[in-house]
GROMACS .gro file of N, CA, C and O in nm:
model
  248
    1MET      N    1  -0.620  -3.139   0.239
    1MET     CA    2  -0.585  -3.008   0.189
    1MET      C    3  -0.436  -2.982   0.216
    1MET      O    4  -0.386  -3.009   0.326
    2ALA      N    5  -0.366  -2.929   0.120
    2ALA     CA    6  -0.223  -2.898   0.135
    2ALA      C    7  -0.204  -2.776   0.224
    2ALA      O    8  -0.283  -2.682   0.222
    3THR      N    9  -0.096  -2.779   0.303
    3THR     CA   10  -0.065  -2.669   0.394
    3THR      C   11   0.081  -2.628   0.377
    3THR      O   12   0.168  -2.714   0.366
    4THR      N   13   0.106  -2.499   0.375
    4THR     CA   14   0.242  -2.447   0.372
    4THR      C   15   0.284  -2.413   0.513
    4THR      O   16   0.208  -2.351   0.588
    5HIS      N   17   0.404  -2.453   0.552
    5HIS     CA   18   0.458  -2.431   0.686
    5HIS      C   19   0.576  -2.336   0.671
    5HIS      O   20   0.678  -2.372   0.612
    6ILE      N   21   0.563  -2.211   0.720
    6ILE     CA   22   0.667  -2.109   0.706
    6ILE      C   23   0.721  -2.073   0.844
    6ILE      O   24   0.648  -2.018   0.927
    7PRO      N   25   0.848  -2.104   0.872
    7PRO     CA   26   0.904  -2.069   1.003
    7PRO      C   27   0.929  -1.918   1.015
    7PRO      O   28   0.956  -1.851   0.915
    8ILE      N   29   0.919  -1.867   1.137
    8ILE     CA   30   0.948  -1.726   1.167
    8ILE      C   31   1.075  -1.722   1.250
    8ILE      O   32   1.084  -1.788   1.354
    9PHE      N   33   1.173  -1.645   1.203
    9PHE     CA   34   1.300  -1.634   1.274
    9PHE      C   35   1.319  -1.492   1.324
    9PHE      O   36   1.271  -1.396   1.263
   10MET      N   37   1.391  -1.478   1.436
   10MET     CA   38   1.426  -1.348   1.490
   10MET      C   39   1.577  -1.344   1.504
   10MET      O   40   1.638  -1.438   1.554
   11ARG      N   41   1.636  -1.235   1.458
   11ARG     CA   42   1.779  -1.213   1.479
   11ARG      C   43   1.794  -1.072   1.534
   11ARG      O   44   1.738  -0.977   1.482
   12ILE      N   45   1.871  -1.060   1.639
   12ILE     CA   46   1.897  -0.930   1.699
   12ILE      C   47   2.045  -0.900   1.681
   12ILE      O   48   2.130  -0.975   1.727
   13GLY      N   49   2.075  -0.791   1.610
   13GLY     CA   50   2.214  -0.756   1.585
   13GLY      C   51   2.283  -0.862   1.503
   13GLY      O   52   2.228  -0.917   1.408
   14ASP      N   53   2.407  -0.893   1.542
   14ASP     CA   54   2.485  -0.994   1.471
   14ASP      C   55   2.469  -1.132   1.531
   14ASP      O   56   2.541  -1.224   1.495
   15GLY      N   57   2.376  -1.149   1.626
   15GLY     CA   58   2.356  -1.277   1.691
   15GLY      C   59   2.297  -1.381   1.598
   15GLY      O   60   2.259  -1.351   1.484
   16ALA      N   61   2.290  -1.502   1.645
   16ALA     CA   62   2.234  -1.612   1.567
   16ALA      C   63   2.083  -1.598   1.556
   16ALA      O   64   2.017  -1.542   1.643
   17GLU      N   65   2.028  -1.649   1.448
   17GLU     CA   66   1.883  -1.650   1.431
   17GLU      C   67   1.822  -1.755   1.522
   17GLU      O   68   1.879  -1.862   1.543
   18GLN      N   69   1.706  -1.724   1.577
   18GLN     CA   70   1.630  -1.818   1.660
   18GLN      C   71   1.491  -1.832   1.599
   18GLN      O   72   1.429  -1.732   1.565
   19GLU      N   73   1.445  -1.955   1.587
   19GLU     CA   74   1.308  -1.975   1.539
   19GLU      C   75   1.213  -1.940   1.652
   19GLU      O   76   1.222  -1.996   1.762
   20VAL      N   77   1.122  -1.845   1.628
   20VAL     CA   78   1.031  -1.799   1.734
   20VAL      C   79   0.885  -1.832   1.705
   20VAL      O   80   0.798  -1.806   1.787
   21GLY      N   81   0.858  -1.887   1.589
   21GLY     CA   82   0.719  -1.920   1.559
   21GLY      C   83   0.705  -1.977   1.420
   21GLY      O   84   0.804  -2.004   1.352
   22VAL      N   85   0.581  -1.994   1.376
   22VAL     CA   86   0.553  -2.050   1.245
   22VAL      C   87   0.423  -1.994   1.191
   22VAL      O   88   0.334  -1.958   1.267
   23ILE      N   89   0.415  -1.988   1.060
   23ILE     CA   90   0.291  -1.954   0.990
   23ILE      C   91   0.248  -2.080   0.918
   23ILE      O   92   0.323  -2.135   0.837
   24ASP      N   93   0.128  -2.129   0.949
   24ASP     CA   94   0.069  -2.242   0.879
   24ASP      C   95  -0.040  -2.188   0.788
   24ASP      O   96  -0.137  -2.129   0.836
   25MET      N   97  -0.023  -2.205   0.656
   25MET     CA   98  -0.117  -2.148   0.561
   25MET      C   99  -0.171  -2.256   0.469
   25MET      O  100  -0.098  -2.307   0.383
   26PRO      N  101  -0.297  -2.293   0.486
   26PRO     CA  102  -0.356  -2.390   0.393
   26PRO      C  103  -0.381  -2.325   0.257
   26PRO      O  104  -0.378  -2.204   0.243
   27VAL      N  105  -0.406  -2.407   0.158
   27VAL     CA  106  -0.428  -2.358   0.023
   27VAL      C  107  -0.543  -2.257   0.018
   27VAL      O  108  -0.544  -2.169  -0.066
   28SER      N  109  -0.635  -2.262   0.111
   28SER     CA  110  -0.748  -2.169   0.112
   28SER      C  111  -0.704  -2.026   0.144
   28SER      O  112  -0.784  -1.934   0.139
   29CYS      N  113  -0.576  -2.007   0.179
   29CYS     CA  114  -0.517  -1.876   0.209
   29CYS      C  115  -0.561  -1.818   0.342
   29CYS      O  116  -0.545  -1.699   0.369
   30THR      N  117  -0.621  -1.896   0.428
   30THR     CA  118  -0.648  -1.854   0.565
   30THR      C  119  -0.529  -1.900   0.648
   30THR      O  120  -0.500  -2.018   0.654
   31ALA      N  121  -0.459  -1.806   0.711
   31ALA     CA  122  -0.333  -1.840   0.779
   31ALA      C  123  -0.349  -1.840   0.930
   31ALA      O  124  -0.431  -1.766   0.985
   32THR      N  125  -0.269  -1.922   0.995
   32THR     CA  126  -0.258  -1.923   1.141
   32THR      C  127  -0.113  -1.894   1.175
   32THR      O  128  -0.023  -1.961   1.126
   33VAL      N  129  -0.090  -1.792   1.257
   33VAL     CA  130   0.045  -1.756   1.299
   33VAL      C  131   0.061  -1.796   1.444
   33VAL      O  132  -0.020  -1.762   1.529
   34THR      N  133   0.168  -1.871   1.474
   34THR     CA  134   0.196  -1.915   1.609
   34THR      C  135   0.336  -1.869   1.646
   34THR      O  136   0.431  -1.898   1.576
   35VAL      N  137   0.346  -1.792   1.755
   35VAL     CA  138   0.476  -1.748   1.805
   35VAL      C  139   0.495  -1.814   1.941
   35VAL      O  140   0.409  -1.805   2.028
   36THR      N  141   0.607  -1.883   1.957
   36THR     CA  142   0.632  -1.952   2.083
   36THR      C  143   0.711  -1.862   2.177
   36THR      O  144   0.811  -1.802   2.138
   37SER      N  145   0.666  -1.853   2.300
   37SER     CA  146   0.734  -1.767   2.397
   37SER      C  147   0.874  -1.818   2.427
   37SER      O  148   0.966  -1.740   2.449
   38CYS      N  149   0.894  -1.950   2.423
   38CYS     CA  150   1.029  -2.003   2.449
   38CYS      C  151   1.124  -1.965   2.336
   38CYS      O  152   1.242  -1.941   2.360
   39GLY      N  153   1.075  -1.957   2.213
   39GLY     CA  154   1.159  -1.914   2.102
   39GLY      C  155   1.198  -1.768   2.113
   39GLY      O  156   1.313  -1.731   2.090
   40VAL      N  157   1.103  -1.683   2.149
   40VAL     CA  158   1.133  -1.541   2.169
   40VAL      C  159   1.228  -1.525   2.286
   40VAL      O  160   1.326  -1.449   2.280
   41ALA      N  161   1.205  -1.597   2.394
   41ALA     CA  162   1.292  -1.588   2.512
   41ALA      C  163   1.435  -1.631   2.477
   41ALA      O  164   1.531  -1.567   2.520
   42ALA      N  165   1.449  -1.736   2.399
   42ALA     CA  166   1.583  -1.782   2.360
   42ALA      C  167   1.654  -1.675   2.277
   42ALA      O  168   1.774  -1.651   2.295
   43ALA      N  169   1.582  -1.610   2.187
   43ALA     CA  170   1.643  -1.504   2.105
   43ALA      C  171   1.685  -1.386   2.191
   43ALA      O  172   1.793  -1.331   2.173
   44LEU      N  173   1.602  -1.350   2.287
   44LEU     CA  174   1.636  -1.238   2.375
   44LEU      C  175   1.752  -1.273   2.468
   44LEU      O  176   1.838  -1.188   2.496
   45ARG      N  177   1.758  -1.398   2.515
   45ARG     CA  178   1.872  -1.441   2.598
   45ARG      C  179   2.002  -1.435   2.518
   45ARG      O  180   2.106  -1.393   2.567
   46ALA      N  181   1.996  -1.478   2.392
   46ALA     CA  182   2.115  -1.473   2.307
   46ALA      C  183   2.159  -1.329   2.284
   46ALA      O  184   2.279  -1.299   2.285
   47ALA      N  185   2.062  -1.239   2.267
   47ALA     CA  186   2.097  -1.098   2.249
   47ALA      C  187   2.160  -1.041   2.376
   47ALA      O  188   2.260  -0.969   2.370
   48ALA      N  189   2.103  -1.074   2.491
   48ALA     CA  190   2.158  -1.026   2.618
   48ALA      C  191   2.299  -1.080   2.640
   48ALA      O  192   2.388  -1.006   2.685
   49ASP      N  193   2.322  -1.205   2.606
   49ASP     CA  194   2.454  -1.264   2.621
   49ASP      C  195   2.556  -1.193   2.532
   49ASP      O  196   2.669  -1.167   2.572
   50GLU      N  197   2.514  -1.160   2.410
   50GLU     CA  198   2.604  -1.090   2.317
   50GLU      C  199   2.635  -0.948   2.368
   50GLU      O  200   2.747  -0.900   2.352
   51ILE      N  201   2.537  -0.884   2.431
   51ILE     CA  202   2.560  -0.750   2.486
   51ILE      C  203   2.658  -0.758   2.603
   51ILE      O  204   2.749  -0.677   2.614
   52GLU      N  205   2.640  -0.857   2.689
   52GLU     CA  206   2.727  -0.870   2.807
   52GLU      C  207   2.865  -0.923   2.772
   52GLU      O  208   2.964  -0.889   2.835
   53HIS      N  209   2.874  -1.010   2.672
   53HIS     CA  210   3.000  -1.075   2.634
   53HIS      C  211   3.016  -1.069   2.482
   53HIS      O  212   2.995  -1.170   2.415
   54PRO      N  213   3.052  -0.952   2.427
   54PRO     CA  214   3.061  -0.938   2.281
   54PRO      C  215   3.160  -1.038   2.219
   54PRO      O  216   3.270  -1.056   2.270
   55SER      N  217   3.120  -1.101   2.112
   55SER     CA  218   3.207  -1.199   2.046
   55SER      C  219   3.301  -1.135   1.945
   55SER      O  220   3.398  -1.195   1.903
   56SER      N  221   3.272  -1.011   1.908
   56SER     CA  222   3.354  -0.944   1.805
   56SER      C  223   3.477  -0.877   1.865
   56SER      O  224   3.549  -0.808   1.795
   57GLY      N  225   3.502  -0.893   1.994
   57GLY     CA  226   3.617  -0.832   2.057
   57GLY      C  227   3.593  -0.689   2.103
   57GLY      O  228   3.682  -0.625   2.158
   58GLU      N  229   3.473  -0.638   2.082
   58GLU     CA  230   3.440  -0.503   2.125
   58GLU      C  231   3.408  -0.503   2.274
   58GLU      O  232   3.358  -0.601   2.327
   59GLU      N  233   3.435  -0.393   2.338
   59GLU     CA  234   3.398  -0.379   2.479
   59GLU      C  235   3.250  -0.347   2.489
   59GLU      O  236   3.197  -0.268   2.411
   60ALA      N  237   3.184  -0.408   2.585
   60ALA     CA  238   3.044  -0.374   2.612
   60ALA      C  239   3.040  -0.239   2.680
   60ALA      O  240   3.124  -0.208   2.764
   61THR      N  241   2.944  -0.157   2.643
   61THR     CA  242   2.928  -0.026   2.705
   61THR      C  243   2.802  -0.025   2.789
   61THR      O  244   2.704  -0.089   2.754
   62THR      N  245   2.808   0.046   2.899
   62THR     CA  246   2.690   0.056   2.985
   62THR      C  247   2.649   0.199   3.002
   62THR      O  248   2.723   0.289   2.977
   0.00000   0.00000   0.00000
């Protein structure tokens, strides 16, 4: 049976996109969604890094 593999990406603000999971959908249209905690953690770390050290030259505010 054919299966469609759709990646799930998370982007916070102007940061880079991080793949945080995938949707596997067979032709029968029953889908399985998998979100990886390491993918979500990587996206959140990137967001925290951007907040602490802005790349656009803006000062971080607290």
